[in-house]
């Protein structure tokens, strides 16, 4: 794969890999944000290479995680539940 990626559309998935056990997504929000309808983050099940013209090389690696009965990328999760949500990967306890 070339180091630089031609970006045709932002958010397009270029490649996917399975994740190893032991990682979990933690979701946080700014103070005074209503999070009553936001499902908690879950286990990381994979990684995707996503097109992004705003980063060096034209792509970034994002986690794929389980929440609310389906798999999400951070972009999909924020689009559904709020753009101000912060999604971080951490170790599962």
mmCIF file of the C-alpha atoms, coordinates in Angstrom:
data_MODEL
# 
_entry.id   MODEL 
# 
loop_
_atom_site.group_PDB 
_atom_site.id 
_atom_site.type_symbol 
_atom_site.label_atom_id 
_atom_site.label_alt_id 
_atom_site.label_comp_id 
_atom_site.label_asym_id 
_atom_site.label_entity_id 
_atom_site.label_seq_id 
_atom_site.pdbx_PDB_ins_code 
_atom_site.Cartn_x 
_atom_site.Cartn_y 
_atom_site.Cartn_z 
_atom_site.occupancy 
_atom_site.B_iso_or_equiv 
_atom_site.pdbx_formal_charge 
_atom_site.auth_seq_id 
_atom_site.auth_comp_id 
_atom_site.auth_asym_id 
_atom_site.auth_atom_id 
_atom_site.pdbx_PDB_model_num 
ATOM 1  C CA . UNK A 1 1  ? 0.000   0.000  0.000  1.00 0.00 ? 1  UNK A CA 1 
ATOM 2  C CA . UNK A 1 2  ? 1.355   3.455  -0.807 1.00 0.00 ? 2  UNK A CA 1 
ATOM 3  C CA . UNK A 1 3  ? 2.270   5.754  2.060  1.00 0.00 ? 3  UNK A CA 1 
ATOM 4  C CA . UNK A 1 4  ? 0.108   8.544  0.661  1.00 0.00 ? 4  UNK A CA 1 
ATOM 5  C CA . UNK A 1 5  ? -3.530  7.808  -0.033 1.00 0.00 ? 5  UNK A CA 1 
ATOM 6  C CA . UNK A 1 6  ? -5.701  9.564  -2.588 1.00 0.00 ? 6  UNK A CA 1 
ATOM 7  C CA . UNK A 1 7  ? -8.761  10.785 -0.708 1.00 0.00 ? 7  UNK A CA 1 
ATOM 8  C CA . UNK A 1 8  ? -11.932 10.509 -2.782 1.00 0.00 ? 8  UNK A CA 1 
ATOM 9  C CA . UNK A 1 9  ? -14.369 10.807 0.117  1.00 0.00 ? 9  UNK A CA 1 
ATOM 10 C CA . UNK A 1 10 ? -13.851 11.506 3.793  1.00 0.00 ? 10 UNK A CA 1 
ATOM 11 C CA . UNK A 1 11 ? -14.740 8.580  6.030  1.00 0.00 ? 11 UNK A CA 1 
ATOM 12 C CA . UNK A 1 12 ? -14.376 5.838  3.437  1.00 0.00 ? 12 UNK A CA 1 
ATOM 13 C CA . UNK A 1 13 ? -12.897 2.604  4.769  1.00 0.00 ? 13 UNK A CA 1 
ATOM 14 C CA . UNK A 1 14 ? -9.718  1.551  2.954  1.00 0.00 ? 14 UNK A CA 1 
ATOM 15 C CA . UNK A 1 15 ? -8.834  -1.551 5.006  1.00 0.00 ? 15 UNK A CA 1 
ATOM 16 C CA . UNK A 1 16 ? -9.937  -3.444 8.119  1.00 0.00 ? 16 UNK A CA 1 
ATOM 17 C CA . UNK A 1 17 ? -8.182  -5.692 10.644 1.00 0.00 ? 17 UNK A CA 1 
ATOM 18 C CA . UNK A 1 18 ? -9.455  -7.655 13.656 1.00 0.00 ? 18 UNK A CA 1 
ATOM 19 C CA . UNK A 1 19 ? -8.501  -6.435 17.126 1.00 0.00 ? 19 UNK A CA 1 
ATOM 20 C CA . UNK A 1 20 ? -6.777  -8.409 19.856 1.00 0.00 ? 20 UNK A CA 1 
ATOM 21 C CA . UNK A 1 21 ? -8.560  -9.010 23.173 1.00 0.00 ? 21 UNK A CA 1 
ATOM 22 C CA . UNK A 1 22 ? -8.368  -6.636 26.089 1.00 0.00 ? 22 UNK A CA 1 
ATOM 23 C CA . UNK A 1 23 ? -9.257  -3.234 24.613 1.00 0.00 ? 23 UNK A CA 1 
ATOM 24 C CA . UNK A 1 24 ? -12.382 -1.214 25.314 1.00 0.00 ? 24 UNK A CA 1 
ATOM 25 C CA . UNK A 1 25 ? -13.713 2.150  24.130 1.00 0.00 ? 25 UNK A CA 1 
ATOM 26 C CA . UNK A 1 26 ? -14.486 4.740  26.769 1.00 0.00 ? 26 UNK A CA 1 
ATOM 27 C CA . UNK A 1 27 ? -16.826 7.575  25.843 1.00 0.00 ? 27 UNK A CA 1 
ATOM 28 C CA . UNK A 1 28 ? -16.837 10.937 27.587 1.00 0.00 ? 28 UNK A CA 1 
ATOM 29 C CA . UNK A 1 29 ? -18.612 14.233 27.033 1.00 0.00 ? 29 UNK A CA 1 
ATOM 30 C CA . UNK A 1 30 ? -17.983 17.855 27.981 1.00 0.00 ? 30 UNK A CA 1 
ATOM 31 C CA . UNK A 1 31 ? -19.510 19.055 31.266 1.00 0.00 ? 31 UNK A CA 1 
ATOM 32 C CA . UNK A 1 32 ? -23.260 19.872 31.133 1.00 0.00 ? 32 UNK A CA 1 
ATOM 33 C CA . UNK A 1 33 ? -23.808 17.606 28.112 1.00 0.00 ? 33 UNK A CA 1 
ATOM 34 C CA . UNK A 1 34 ? -26.977 15.493 28.208 1.00 0.00 ? 34 UNK A CA 1 
ATOM 35 C CA . UNK A 1 35 ? -25.788 11.899 27.792 1.00 0.00 ? 35 UNK A CA 1 
ATOM 36 C CA . UNK A 1 36 ? -29.021 10.165 28.805 1.00 0.00 ? 36 UNK A CA 1 
ATOM 37 C CA . UNK A 1 37 ? -29.519 8.621  25.343 1.00 0.00 ? 37 UNK A CA 1 
ATOM 38 C CA . UNK A 1 38 ? -25.855 7.805  24.712 1.00 0.00 ? 38 UNK A CA 1 
ATOM 39 C CA . UNK A 1 39 ? -24.939 4.114  25.060 1.00 0.00 ? 39 UNK A CA 1 
ATOM 40 C CA . UNK A 1 40 ? -21.660 3.335  26.813 1.00 0.00 ? 40 UNK A CA 1 
ATOM 41 C CA . UNK A 1 41 ? -18.701 2.243  24.720 1.00 0.00 ? 41 UNK A CA 1 
ATOM 42 C CA . UNK A 1 42 ? -17.815 -1.425 24.526 1.00 0.00 ? 42 UNK A CA 1 
ATOM 43 C CA . UNK A 1 43 ? -15.139 -3.868 23.451 1.00 0.00 ? 43 UNK A CA 1 
ATOM 44 C CA . UNK A 1 44 ? -12.920 -3.067 20.460 1.00 0.00 ? 44 UNK A CA 1 
ATOM 45 C CA . UNK A 1 45 ? -13.470 -5.720 17.785 1.00 0.00 ? 45 UNK A CA 1 
ATOM 46 C CA . UNK A 1 46 ? -11.373 -4.314 14.945 1.00 0.00 ? 46 UNK A CA 1 
ATOM 47 C CA . UNK A 1 47 ? -9.447  -1.463 13.383 1.00 0.00 ? 47 UNK A CA 1 
ATOM 48 C CA . UNK A 1 48 ? -10.156 0.377  10.122 1.00 0.00 ? 48 UNK A CA 1 
ATOM 49 C CA . UNK A 1 49 ? -8.063  2.620  7.920  1.00 0.00 ? 49 UNK A CA 1 
ATOM 50 C CA . UNK A 1 50 ? -10.341 5.595  7.154  1.00 0.00 ? 50 UNK A CA 1 
ATOM 51 C CA . UNK A 1 51 ? -9.798  8.297  4.534  1.00 0.00 ? 51 UNK A CA 1 
ATOM 52 C CA . UNK A 1 52 ? -9.241  11.752 6.007  1.00 0.00 ? 52 UNK A CA 1 
ATOM 53 C CA . UNK A 1 53 ? -7.869  14.652 3.998  1.00 0.00 ? 53 UNK A CA 1 
ATOM 54 C CA . UNK A 1 54 ? -7.074  16.603 7.175  1.00 0.00 ? 54 UNK A CA 1 
ATOM 55 C CA . UNK A 1 55 ? -4.299  14.250 8.354  1.00 0.00 ? 55 UNK A CA 1 
ATOM 56 C CA . UNK A 1 56 ? -0.852  13.544 6.947  1.00 0.00 ? 56 UNK A CA 1 
ATOM 57 C CA . UNK A 1 57 ? -0.966  10.764 4.393  1.00 0.00 ? 57 UNK A CA 1 
ATOM 58 C CA . UNK A 1 58 ? -4.717  11.144 3.828  1.00 0.00 ? 58 UNK A CA 1 
ATOM 59 C CA . UNK A 1 59 ? -5.851  8.382  6.216  1.00 0.00 ? 59 UNK A CA 1 
ATOM 60 C CA . UNK A 1 60 ? -6.153  7.557  9.915  1.00 0.00 ? 60 UNK A CA 1 
ATOM 61 C CA . UNK A 1 61 ? -6.646  4.349  11.934 1.00 0.00 ? 61 UNK A CA 1 
ATOM 62 C CA . UNK A 1 62 ? -9.875  4.153  13.949 1.00 0.00 ? 62 UNK A CA 1 
ATOM 63 C CA . UNK A 1 63 ? -11.220 1.488  16.296 1.00 0.00 ? 63 UNK A CA 1 
ATOM 64 C CA . UNK A 1 64 ? -14.368 -0.496 15.562 1.00 0.00 ? 64 UNK A CA 1 
ATOM 65 C CA . UNK A 1 65 ? -16.219 -1.090 18.827 1.00 0.00 ? 65 UNK A CA 1 
ATOM 66 C CA . UNK A 1 66 ? -19.447 -2.563 20.121 1.00 0.00 ? 66 UNK A CA 1 
ATOM 67 C CA . UNK A 1 67 ? -22.161 -0.357 21.629 1.00 0.00 ? 67 UNK A CA 1 
ATOM 68 C CA . UNK A 1 68 ? -25.946 -0.544 21.671 1.00 0.00 ? 68 UNK A CA 1 
ATOM 69 C CA . UNK A 1 69 ? -25.989 -3.932 19.955 1.00 0.00 ? 69 UNK A CA 1 
ATOM 70 C CA . UNK A 1 70 ? -23.894 -3.070 16.883 1.00 0.00 ? 70 UNK A CA 1 
ATOM 71 C CA . UNK A 1 71 ? -20.402 -2.187 15.711 1.00 0.00 ? 71 UNK A CA 1 
ATOM 72 C CA . UNK A 1 72 ? -19.399 1.479  15.344 1.00 0.00 ? 72 UNK A CA 1 
ATOM 73 C CA . UNK A 1 73 ? -16.505 3.617  14.232 1.00 0.00 ? 73 UNK A CA 1 
ATOM 74 C CA . UNK A 1 74 ? -16.003 6.863  16.177 1.00 0.00 ? 74 UNK A CA 1 
ATOM 75 C CA . UNK A 1 75 ? -17.331 8.883  13.202 1.00 0.00 ? 75 UNK A CA 1 
ATOM 76 C CA . UNK A 1 76 ? -20.542 6.807  13.050 1.00 0.00 ? 76 UNK A CA 1 
ATOM 77 C CA . UNK A 1 77 ? -20.992 6.965  16.826 1.00 0.00 ? 77 UNK A CA 1 
ATOM 78 C CA . UNK A 1 78 ? -20.576 10.748 16.936 1.00 0.00 ? 78 UNK A CA 1 
ATOM 79 C CA . UNK A 1 79 ? -22.946 11.216 13.986 1.00 0.00 ? 79 UNK A CA 1 
ATOM 80 C CA . UNK A 1 80 ? -25.625 9.221  15.825 1.00 0.00 ? 80 UNK A CA 1 
ATOM 81 C CA . UNK A 1 81 ? -25.153 10.498 19.388 1.00 0.00 ? 81 UNK A CA 1 
ATOM 82 C CA . UNK A 1 82 ? -23.314 13.850 19.290 1.00 0.00 ? 82 UNK A CA 1 
ATOM 83 C CA . UNK A 1 83 ? -20.269 15.423 17.687 1.00 0.00 ? 83 UNK A CA 1 
ATOM 84 C CA . UNK A 1 84 ? -18.855 16.565 21.038 1.00 0.00 ? 84 UNK A CA 1 
ATOM 85 C CA . UNK A 1 85 ? -18.397 13.021 22.356 1.00 0.00 ? 85 UNK A CA 1 
ATOM 86 C CA . UNK A 1 86 ? -14.819 11.952 22.989 1.00 0.00 ? 86 UNK A CA 1 
ATOM 87 C CA . UNK A 1 87 ? -14.018 8.331  22.089 1.00 0.00 ? 87 UNK A CA 1 
ATOM 88 C CA . UNK A 1 88 ? -10.836 6.802  23.547 1.00 0.00 ? 88 UNK A CA 1 
ATOM 89 C CA . UNK A 1 89 ? -9.417  3.302  23.524 1.00 0.00 ? 89 UNK A CA 1 
ATOM 90 C CA . UNK A 1 90 ? -8.232  1.888  26.836 1.00 0.00 ? 90 UNK A CA 1 
ATOM 91 C CA . UNK A 1 91 ? -7.564  -1.441 28.500 1.00 0.00 ? 91 UNK A CA 1 
ATOM 92 C CA . UNK A 1 92 ? -10.580 -3.513 29.473 1.00 0.00 ? 92 UNK A CA 1 
ATOM 93 C CA . UNK A 1 93 ? -10.825 -4.091 33.206 1.00 0.00 ? 93 UNK A CA 1 
# 
